[in-house]
PDB file of C-alpha atoms in Angstrom:
ATOM      1  CA  MET A   1     -20.533   0.736   0.590  1.00  0.00           C
ATOM      2  CA  ASP A   2     -23.386   0.135   2.973  1.00  0.00           C
ATOM      3  CA  GLY A   3     -21.950  -0.957   6.029  1.00  0.00           C
ATOM      4  CA  LYS A   4     -25.441  -2.446   7.331  1.00  0.00           C
ATOM      5  CA  CYS A   5     -26.132  -4.458   3.927  1.00  0.00           C
ATOM      6  CA  PRO A   6     -27.561  -7.517   4.979  1.00  0.00           C
ATOM      7  CA  ASP A   7     -25.828  -9.077   1.833  1.00  0.00           C
ATOM      8  CA  ARG A   8     -22.424  -8.788   3.695  1.00  0.00           C
ATOM      9  CA  GLU A   9     -23.744 -11.661   5.957  1.00  0.00           C
ATOM     10  CA  SER A  10     -23.503 -13.718   2.879  1.00  0.00           C
ATOM     11  CA  VAL A  11     -20.030 -15.418   1.618  1.00  0.00           C
ATOM     12  CA  GLU A  12     -20.101 -16.189  -2.242  1.00  0.00           C
ATOM     13  CA  LEU A  13     -17.449 -18.497  -3.759  1.00  0.00           C
ATOM     14  CA  ILE A  14     -16.168 -17.773  -7.377  1.00  0.00           C
ATOM     15  CA  TRP A  15     -13.898 -20.034  -9.034  1.00  0.00           C
ATOM     16  CA  PHE A  16     -10.956 -18.531 -11.248  1.00  0.00           C
ATOM     17  CA  PRO A  17      -8.731 -20.728 -13.247  1.00  0.00           C
ATOM     18  CA  THR A  18      -5.078 -19.718 -13.460  1.00  0.00           C
ATOM     19  CA  GLY A  19      -4.940 -16.779 -16.047  1.00  0.00           C
ATOM     20  CA  GLY A  20      -8.722 -16.236 -15.572  1.00  0.00           C
ATOM     21  CA  GLY A  21      -8.018 -12.555 -14.749  1.00  0.00           C
ATOM     22  CA  LYS A  22      -8.750 -12.343 -11.158  1.00  0.00           C
ATOM     23  CA  THR A  23      -5.815 -10.119 -10.433  1.00  0.00           C
ATOM     24  CA  GLU A  24      -7.535  -7.630 -12.406  1.00  0.00           C
ATOM     25  CA  ALA A  25     -10.644  -8.581 -11.343  1.00  0.00           C
ATOM     26  CA  TYR A  26      -9.703  -7.789  -8.003  1.00  0.00           C
ATOM     27  CA  LEU A  27      -8.089  -4.469  -8.777  1.00  0.00           C
ATOM     28  CA  GLY A  28     -10.926  -3.293 -10.622  1.00  0.00           C
ATOM     29  CA  ALA A  29     -13.064  -3.826  -7.625  1.00  0.00           C
ATOM     30  CA  ALA A  30     -10.539  -1.581  -5.538  1.00  0.00           C
ATOM     31  CA  SER A  31     -10.620   0.919  -7.964  1.00  0.00           C
ATOM     32  CA  PHE A  32     -14.527   1.450  -8.187  1.00  0.00           C
ATOM     33  CA  SER A  33     -14.253   1.144  -4.017  1.00  0.00           C
ATOM     34  CA  LEU A  34     -11.472   3.748  -3.847  1.00  0.00           C
ATOM     35  CA  PHE A  35     -13.730   5.849  -5.808  1.00  0.00           C
ATOM     36  CA  CYS A  36     -16.812   5.333  -4.173  1.00  0.00           C
ATOM     37  CA  ARG A  37     -15.584   6.479  -1.005  1.00  0.00           C
ATOM     38  CA  ARG A  38     -13.955   9.721  -2.050  1.00  0.00           C
ATOM     39  CA  LEU A  39     -17.290  10.384  -4.291  1.00  0.00           C
ATOM     40  CA  SER A  40     -19.122  10.307  -0.765  1.00  0.00           C
ATOM     41  CA  ASP A  41     -16.629  12.692   1.022  1.00  0.00           C
ATOM     42  CA  LYS A  42     -13.653  13.739  -0.740  1.00  0.00           C
ATOM     43  CA  ASN A  43     -12.030  14.482   2.599  1.00  0.00           C
ATOM     44  CA  ASP A  44     -12.080  10.985   3.847  1.00  0.00           C
ATOM     45  CA  SER A  45      -8.797   9.910   2.517  1.00  0.00           C
ATOM     46  CA  GLY A  46      -6.463   7.419   4.738  1.00  0.00           C
ATOM     47  CA  THR A  47      -6.430   3.630   4.164  1.00  0.00           C
ATOM     48  CA  HIS A  48      -9.675   1.882   2.547  1.00  0.00           C
ATOM     49  CA  ILE A  49      -8.303  -1.092   0.958  1.00  0.00           C
ATOM     50  CA  LEU A  50      -6.184  -3.912   2.807  1.00  0.00           C
ATOM     51  CA  MET A  51      -4.636  -6.487   0.288  1.00  0.00           C
ATOM     52  CA  ARG A  52      -3.216  -9.726   1.948  1.00  0.00           C
ATOM     53  CA  TYR A  53      -0.771 -12.173   0.911  1.00  0.00           C
ATOM     54  CA  THR A  54       0.825 -15.283   2.450  1.00  0.00           C
ATOM     55  CA  LEU A  55       4.482 -14.935   0.401  1.00  0.00           C
ATOM     56  CA  ARG A  56       6.736 -11.931   0.598  1.00  0.00           C
ATOM     57  CA  LEU A  57       7.744 -12.413  -2.978  1.00  0.00           C
ATOM     58  CA  LEU A  58       4.365 -12.820  -4.470  1.00  0.00           C
ATOM     59  CA  THR A  59       3.725  -9.657  -2.787  1.00  0.00           C
ATOM     60  CA  SER A  60       6.588  -7.626  -4.248  1.00  0.00           C
ATOM     61  CA  GLN A  61       5.393  -8.711  -7.393  1.00  0.00           C
ATOM     62  CA  GLN A  62       1.605  -7.934  -6.695  1.00  0.00           C
ATOM     63  CA  PHE A  63       2.579  -4.128  -5.490  1.00  0.00           C
ATOM     64  CA  GLN A  64       3.855  -3.228  -8.743  1.00  0.00           C
ATOM     65  CA  ARG A  65       0.926  -3.956 -10.760  1.00  0.00           C
ATOM     66  CA  ALA A  66      -1.252  -2.438  -8.237  1.00  0.00           C
ATOM     67  CA  SER A  67       0.987   0.571  -8.234  1.00  0.00           C
ATOM     68  CA  SER A  68       0.443   0.827 -11.583  1.00  0.00           C
ATOM     69  CA  LEU A  69      -3.556   1.033 -10.783  1.00  0.00           C
ATOM     70  CA  ILE A  70      -2.642   3.531  -8.088  1.00  0.00           C
ATOM     71  CA  CYS A  71      -1.022   5.903 -10.489  1.00  0.00           C
ATOM     72  CA  ALA A  72      -3.765   5.843 -13.363  1.00  0.00           C
ATOM     73  CA  MET A  73      -6.320   6.660 -10.532  1.00  0.00           C
ATOM     74  CA  GLU A  74      -4.136   9.495  -9.271  1.00  0.00           C
ATOM     75  CA  SER A  75      -3.814  10.566 -12.736  1.00  0.00           C
ATOM     76  CA  ILE A  76      -7.455  10.741 -13.141  1.00  0.00           C
ATOM     77  CA  ARG A  77      -7.487  12.581  -9.838  1.00  0.00           C
ATOM     78  CA  MET A  78      -4.984  15.123 -11.026  1.00  0.00           C
ATOM     79  CA  GLU A  79      -6.986  16.204 -14.315  1.00  0.00           C
ATOM     80  CA  THR A  80      -8.477  19.721 -14.105  1.00  0.00           C
ATOM     81  CA  GLY A  81     -11.386  19.953 -11.646  1.00  0.00           C
ATOM     82  CA  MET A  82     -11.150  16.592 -10.600  1.00  0.00           C
ATOM     83  CA  ALA A  83     -10.084  17.290  -6.840  1.00  0.00           C
ATOM     84  CA  GLU A  84     -13.181  19.327  -6.107  1.00  0.00           C
ATOM     85  CA  LYS A  85     -14.856  15.529  -6.581  1.00  0.00           C
ATOM     86  CA  LEU A  86     -12.411  13.339  -5.210  1.00  0.00           C
ATOM     87  CA  GLY A  87     -10.021  15.797  -2.522  1.00  0.00           C
ATOM     88  CA  ASN A  88      -6.651  16.921  -2.524  1.00  0.00           C
ATOM     89  CA  ASP A  89      -5.113  13.864  -0.677  1.00  0.00           C
ATOM     90  CA  PRO A  90      -3.222  11.767  -3.758  1.00  0.00           C
ATOM     91  CA  PHE A  91      -4.513   7.964  -4.205  1.00  0.00           C
ATOM     92  CA  SER A  92      -1.697   5.850  -2.907  1.00  0.00           C
ATOM     93  CA  ILE A  93      -0.324   2.352  -2.077  1.00  0.00           C
ATOM     94  CA  GLY A  94       2.346   1.021   0.680  1.00  0.00           C
ATOM     95  CA  ILE A  95       3.906  -2.347   0.943  1.00  0.00           C
ATOM     96  CA  TRP A  96       3.790  -3.419   4.310  1.00  0.00           C
ATOM     97  CA  VAL A  97       5.821  -6.861   4.766  1.00  0.00           C
ATOM     98  CA  GLY A  98       8.904  -7.941   6.742  1.00  0.00           C
ATOM     99  CA  GLY A  99      12.041  -6.103   6.989  1.00  0.00           C
ATOM    100  CA  ASP A 100      14.140  -8.438   4.502  1.00  0.00           C
ATOM    101  CA  THR A 101      11.841  -7.073   1.504  1.00  0.00           C
ATOM    102  CA  SER A 102      11.611  -3.490   2.644  1.00  0.00           C
ATOM    103  CA  PRO A 103      12.418  -1.155   5.787  1.00  0.00           C
ATOM    104  CA  ASN A 104      10.770  -0.947   8.931  1.00  0.00           C
ATOM    105  CA  LYS A 105      12.256   2.529   9.265  1.00  0.00           C
ATOM    106  CA  ILE A 106      14.175   5.664   7.211  1.00  0.00           C
ATOM    107  CA  GLU A 107      17.322   5.358   8.770  1.00  0.00           C
ATOM    108  CA  GLN A 108      17.231   1.569   7.548  1.00  0.00           C
ATOM    109  CA  ALA A 109      16.386   2.762   3.679  1.00  0.00           C
ATOM    110  CA  LYS A 110      18.740   4.997   4.017  1.00  0.00           C
ATOM    111  CA  GLN A 111      21.532   2.155   5.163  1.00  0.00           C
ATOM    112  CA  SER A 112      19.964   0.060   2.105  1.00  0.00           C
ATOM    113  CA  LEU A 113      20.408   2.980  -0.441  1.00  0.00           C
ATOM    114  CA  ARG A 114      24.663   3.396   0.654  1.00  0.00           C
ATOM    115  CA  GLU A 115      25.086  -0.320   0.419  1.00  0.00           C
ATOM    116  CA  ALA A 116      23.164  -0.649  -2.776  1.00  0.00           C
ATOM    117  CA  LYS A 117      25.727   2.211  -3.891  1.00  0.00           C
ATOM    118  CA  ARG A 118      28.163  -0.073  -3.764  1.00  0.00           C
ATOM    119  CA  TYR A 119      27.137  -3.488  -4.683  1.00  0.00           C
ATOM    120  CA  GLY A 120      23.777  -3.118  -6.675  1.00  0.00           C
ATOM    121  CA  GLU A 121      20.588  -4.491  -6.670  1.00  0.00           C
ATOM    122  CA  ASP A 122      21.055  -7.153  -4.043  1.00  0.00           C
ATOM    123  CA  LYS A 123      21.282  -4.846  -1.333  1.00  0.00           C
ATOM    124  CA  TYR A 124      18.700  -2.431  -2.582  1.00  0.00           C
ATOM    125  CA  SER A 125      15.027  -2.779  -0.120  1.00  0.00           C
ATOM    126  CA  LEU A 126      13.104  -0.347  -1.646  1.00  0.00           C
ATOM    127  CA  VAL A 127      11.055  -2.342  -3.707  1.00  0.00           C
ATOM    128  CA  LEU A 128      10.676  -0.689  -7.043  1.00  0.00           C
ATOM    129  CA  LEU A 129      12.862  -1.388 -10.094  1.00  0.00           C
ATOM    130  CA  ARG A 130      10.217   0.239 -12.909  1.00  0.00           C
ATOM    131  CA  CYS A 131       8.391   3.001 -12.547  1.00  0.00           C
ATOM    132  CA  PRO A 132       4.778   1.727 -12.240  1.00  0.00           C
ATOM    133  CA  TRP A 133       3.685   4.471 -15.010  1.00  0.00           C
ATOM    134  CA  CYS A 134       5.815   4.628 -18.152  1.00  0.00           C
ATOM    135  CA  GLY A 135       8.129   1.641 -17.084  1.00  0.00           C
ATOM    136  CA  ILE A 136      11.425   3.451 -17.141  1.00  0.00           C
ATOM    137  CA  GLN A 137      14.265   1.400 -15.050  1.00  0.00           C
ATOM    138  CA  MET A 138      14.713   2.558 -11.638  1.00  0.00           C
ATOM    139  CA  GLY A 139      16.915   1.788  -8.496  1.00  0.00           C
ATOM    140  CA  PRO A 140      20.688   0.550  -8.885  1.00  0.00           C
ATOM    141  CA  VAL A 141      22.350   1.113 -12.392  1.00  0.00           C
ATOM    142  CA  LYS A 142      25.743   0.701 -12.770  1.00  0.00           C
ATOM    143  CA  ASN A 143      27.668   4.426 -12.858  1.00  0.00           C
ATOM    144  CA  PRO A 144      29.154   5.182 -16.337  1.00  0.00           C
ATOM    145  CA  ARG A 145      31.805   6.728 -14.597  1.00  0.00           C
ATOM    146  CA  SER A 146      32.988   4.105 -12.445  1.00  0.00           C
ATOM    147  CA  GLY A 147      32.658   0.465 -13.414  1.00  0.00           C
ATOM    148  CA  SER A 148      32.679  -0.784  -9.756  1.00  0.00           C
ATOM    149  CA  ASN A 149      29.753   1.459  -7.999  1.00  0.00           C
ATOM    150  CA  PHE A 150      26.091   2.188  -8.989  1.00  0.00           C
ATOM    151  CA  ILE A 151      23.819   5.192  -8.775  1.00  0.00           C
ATOM    152  CA  ILE A 152      20.612   5.005  -7.655  1.00  0.00           C
ATOM    153  CA  ARG A 153      17.688   5.969  -9.898  1.00  0.00           C
ATOM    154  CA  GLY A 154      14.371   7.166  -8.908  1.00  0.00           C
ATOM    155  CA  VAL A 155      14.753   7.854  -5.080  1.00  0.00           C
ATOM    156  CA  LYS A 156      14.708  11.489  -3.707  1.00  0.00           C
ATOM    157  CA  GLN A 157      16.600  11.655  -0.283  1.00  0.00           C
ATOM    158  CA  ILE A 158      15.965  15.337   0.386  1.00  0.00           C
ATOM    159  CA  ASP A 159      14.342  15.396   4.198  1.00  0.00           C
ATOM    160  CA  ASP A 160      12.587  12.404   3.780  1.00  0.00           C
ATOM    161  CA  LEU A 161      13.006   9.590   1.138  1.00  0.00           C
ATOM    162  CA  SER A 162      10.433   9.230  -1.534  1.00  0.00           C
ATOM    163  CA  HIS A 163      10.579   7.275  -5.240  1.00  0.00           C
ATOM    164  CA  HIS A 164       9.711   9.339  -8.285  1.00  0.00           C
ATOM    165  CA  CYS A 165      10.616   8.558 -12.024  1.00  0.00           C
ATOM    166  CA  PRO A 166      13.693   9.233 -13.387  1.00  0.00           C
ATOM    167  CA  ASP A 167      12.281  10.360 -16.555  1.00  0.00           C
ATOM    168  CA  PRO A 168      11.217  14.407 -16.655  1.00  0.00           C
ATOM    169  CA  LYS A 169       8.705  13.561 -19.291  1.00  0.00           C
ATOM    170  CA  CYS A 170       6.643  11.388 -16.834  1.00  0.00           C
ATOM    171  CA  LYS A 171       3.686  12.607 -15.316  1.00  0.00           C
ATOM    172  CA  PHE A 172       5.247  11.426 -11.939  1.00  0.00           C
ATOM    173  CA  ASN A 173       8.747  12.709 -12.417  1.00  0.00           C
ATOM    174  CA  HIS A 174       7.768  14.736  -9.245  1.00  0.00           C
ATOM    175  CA  LYS A 175       7.095  12.219  -6.785  1.00  0.00           C
ATOM    176  CA  LEU A 176       5.162   8.625  -7.273  1.00  0.00           C
ATOM    177  CA  PRO A 177       2.349   7.887  -5.044  1.00  0.00           C
ATOM    178  CA  VAL A 178       4.002   4.661  -3.291  1.00  0.00           C
ATOM    179  CA  SER A 179       5.612   4.116  -0.075  1.00  0.00           C
ATOM    180  CA  VAL A 180       7.749   1.305   0.920  1.00  0.00           C
ATOM    181  CA  ILE A 181       8.776   2.014   4.496  1.00  0.00           C
ATOM    182  CA  ASP A 182       6.630   1.336   7.217  1.00  0.00           C
ATOM    183  CA  GLU A 183       7.726   4.192   9.109  1.00  0.00           C
ATOM    184  CA  GLN A 184       6.276   6.290   6.179  1.00  0.00           C
ATOM    185  CA  LEU A 185       3.113   4.120   6.401  1.00  0.00           C
ATOM    186  CA  TYR A 186       1.845   5.178   9.659  1.00  0.00           C
ATOM    187  CA  LYS A 187       2.726   8.974   9.367  1.00  0.00           C
ATOM    188  CA  ASP A 188       0.741   9.153   6.056  1.00  0.00           C
ATOM    189  CA  PRO A 189      -1.580   6.052   5.674  1.00  0.00           C
ATOM    190  CA  PRO A 190      -1.886   5.108   2.239  1.00  0.00           C
ATOM    191  CA  SER A 191      -5.406   4.503   0.284  1.00  0.00           C
ATOM    192  CA  LEU A 192      -4.055   1.054  -0.376  1.00  0.00           C
ATOM    193  CA  VAL A 193      -2.207  -1.223   1.707  1.00  0.00           C
ATOM    194  CA  ILE A 194      -0.496  -4.518   0.281  1.00  0.00           C
ATOM    195  CA  GLY A 195       1.145  -6.661   2.888  1.00  0.00           C
ATOM    196  CA  THR A 196       1.670 -10.506   4.073  1.00  0.00           C
ATOM    197  CA  VAL A 197      -0.764 -11.881   6.795  1.00  0.00           C
ATOM    198  CA  ASP A 198       2.210 -12.392   9.181  1.00  0.00           C
ATOM    199  CA  LYS A 199       2.585  -8.623   8.980  1.00  0.00           C
ATOM    200  CA  PHE A 200      -1.023  -8.319  10.580  1.00  0.00           C
ATOM    201  CA  ALA A 201       0.344 -10.262  13.524  1.00  0.00           C
ATOM    202  CA  SER A 202       2.286  -7.179  14.417  1.00  0.00           C
ATOM    203  CA  LEU A 203      -0.884  -5.337  14.979  1.00  0.00           C
ATOM    204  CA  THR A 204      -0.635  -6.637  18.906  1.00  0.00           C
ATOM    205  CA  ARG A 205       2.993  -4.808  19.471  1.00  0.00           C
ATOM    206  CA  MET A 206       2.841  -2.027  16.995  1.00  0.00           C
ATOM    207  CA  PRO A 207       0.356   0.668  18.296  1.00  0.00           C
ATOM    208  CA  GLU A 208       1.565   3.157  15.725  1.00  0.00           C
ATOM    209  CA  ALA A 209      -0.049   0.801  13.159  1.00  0.00           C
ATOM    210  CA  ARG A 210      -3.499   2.006  14.335  1.00  0.00           C
ATOM    211  CA  ALA A 211      -2.807   4.776  11.765  1.00  0.00           C
ATOM    212  CA  LEU A 212      -3.808   2.160   9.085  1.00  0.00           C
ATOM    213  CA  PHE A 213      -7.616   1.600  10.506  1.00  0.00           C
ATOM    214  CA  GLY A 214      -7.785   5.672  10.967  1.00  0.00           C
ATOM    215  CA  ILE A 215      -7.182   5.505  14.753  1.00  0.00           C
ATOM    216  CA  ASN A 216      -4.794   8.702  15.809  1.00  0.00           C
ATOM    217  CA  SER A 217      -2.148   8.212  18.606  1.00  0.00           C
ATOM    218  CA  GLU A 218      -4.737   9.046  20.839  1.00  0.00           C
ATOM    219  CA  GLY A 219      -6.962   6.233  20.222  1.00  0.00           C
ATOM    220  CA  LYS A 220      -9.542   8.194  18.857  1.00  0.00           C
ATOM    221  CA  ARG A 221     -11.184   7.524  15.399  1.00  0.00           C
ATOM    222  CA  ILE A 222     -10.112  10.475  12.678  1.00  0.00           C
ATOM    223  CA  LYS A 223     -10.640   8.562   9.638  1.00  0.00           C
ATOM    224  CA  SER A 224     -12.951   6.049   8.079  1.00  0.00           C
ATOM    225  CA  PRO A 225     -11.824   2.319   8.569  1.00  0.00           C
ATOM    226  CA  PRO A 226     -10.620   0.063   5.515  1.00  0.00           C
ATOM    227  CA  GLY A 227     -13.952  -0.695   3.752  1.00  0.00           C
ATOM    228  CA  LEU A 228     -12.443  -3.915   1.464  1.00  0.00           C
ATOM    229  CA  ILE A 229     -10.067  -6.709   2.497  1.00  0.00           C
ATOM    230  CA  ILE A 230      -8.965  -8.364  -0.148  1.00  0.00           C
ATOM    231  CA  GLN A 231      -7.258 -11.999   0.971  1.00  0.00           C
ATOM    232  CA  ASP A 232      -5.449 -13.462  -2.405  1.00  0.00           C
ATOM    233  CA  GLU A 233      -3.900 -17.364  -2.494  1.00  0.00           C
ATOM    234  CA  LEU A 234      -6.237 -18.130   0.247  1.00  0.00           C
ATOM    235  CA  HIS A 235      -5.561 -21.814  -0.233  1.00  0.00           C
ATOM    236  CA  LEU A 236      -2.100 -21.134   1.297  1.00  0.00           C
ATOM    237  CA  ILE A 237      -3.766 -20.419   4.338  1.00  0.00           C
ATOM    238  CA  THR A 238      -4.436 -23.863   5.556  1.00  0.00           C
ATOM    239  CA  GLY A 239      -3.205 -26.049   8.695  1.00  0.00           C
ATOM    240  CA  PRO A 240      -1.283 -24.118  11.598  1.00  0.00           C
ATOM    241  CA  LEU A 241      -0.758 -21.156   9.485  1.00  0.00           C
ATOM    242  CA  GLY A 242      -4.658 -20.577   9.231  1.00  0.00           C
ATOM    243  CA  SER A 243      -5.226 -21.178  12.583  1.00  0.00           C
ATOM    244  CA  VAL A 244      -2.945 -18.317  13.435  1.00  0.00           C
ATOM    245  CA  VAL A 245      -3.926 -15.996  11.056  1.00  0.00           C
ATOM    246  CA  GLY A 246      -7.645 -16.632  12.231  1.00  0.00           C
ATOM    247  CA  LEU A 247      -7.205 -15.606  15.834  1.00  0.00           C
ATOM    248  CA  TYR A 248      -6.429 -12.148  14.308  1.00  0.00           C
ATOM    249  CA  GLU A 249      -9.091 -12.022  12.452  1.00  0.00           C
ATOM    250  CA  THR A 250     -11.532 -10.589  15.390  1.00  0.00           C
ATOM    251  CA  LEU A 251      -9.048  -8.279  16.260  1.00  0.00           C
ATOM    252  CA  ILE A 252      -8.857  -6.696  12.188  1.00  0.00           C
ATOM    253  CA  GLU A 253     -12.683  -6.908  12.350  1.00  0.00           C
ATOM    254  CA  GLU A 254     -13.160  -4.871  15.531  1.00  0.00           C
ATOM    255  CA  LEU A 255     -10.599  -2.353  14.076  1.00  0.00           C
ATOM    256  CA  CYS A 256     -12.332  -2.110  10.766  1.00  0.00           C
ATOM    257  CA  THR A 257     -15.802  -1.125  12.650  1.00  0.00           C
ATOM    258  CA  ASP A 258     -16.400   2.342  12.485  1.00  0.00           C
ATOM    259  CA  ARG A 259     -18.229   2.777  15.973  1.00  0.00           C
ATOM    260  CA  ARG A 260     -18.930   6.642  14.760  1.00  0.00           C
ATOM    261  CA  ILE A 261     -22.249   5.318  12.584  1.00  0.00           C
ATOM    262  CA  GLU A 262     -23.209   3.029  15.430  1.00  0.00           C
ATOM    263  CA  ASN A 263     -23.448   5.591  17.769  1.00  0.00           C
ATOM    264  CA  PHE A 264     -24.825   8.496  15.360  1.00  0.00           C
ATOM    265  CA  THR A 265     -28.418   9.664  16.566  1.00  0.00           C
ATOM    266  CA  VAL A 266     -30.538  11.995  14.522  1.00  0.00           C
TER     267      VAL A 266
END
């Protein structure tokens, strides 16, 4: 957690065989890092982890697994007295991918829901099909009163769209700490953002994405920047794709640098 630690200039390569548990390993590192940030400053919420993939399908699958971790962390934070140490802001997760996988705007999400009620899962773009905490089914299910229509389980449409577990006995029946709409991510940046490398290219044309790096609409830093970047499936970034991705690394590194620390004097 020390941004000036000399070990940050080193690179170590660890080889994991298929099925060796690398996902569990970096999710463990993610939870440790998130807890450390809150224990250092319980009010320093905002995005702390960027988890990047190259394939959108894989991103959606890993989002479900990472959501279970975030629910476990949020369950700990909600325990009596833990808010004194971990703050009142929930641990949360968001998915940041192309519009074909998850909606960019709330209005697009509402349109997706209207179509899903008619055509089912093929038109459902809100990603989660099971509660990441208890595993109960979410999303479109056949309407028992009308065999040709569907009902949507686990999505609240009051004022704003949000996920919740449809099981009244689940701890997250009121609300799940997940966001799948870009517009919501910028409004309330989640603790962990999981996305595709091509989405990060939109940083140059979407100024509102600065919120994911702790910067407000006036260009001032109000939260600490992300402290951990996890790049999964690195071997897929080869050839021209790797060259393009590399062009954005300087920008991302700058956005993840907290100049407030460098300018601090006693």
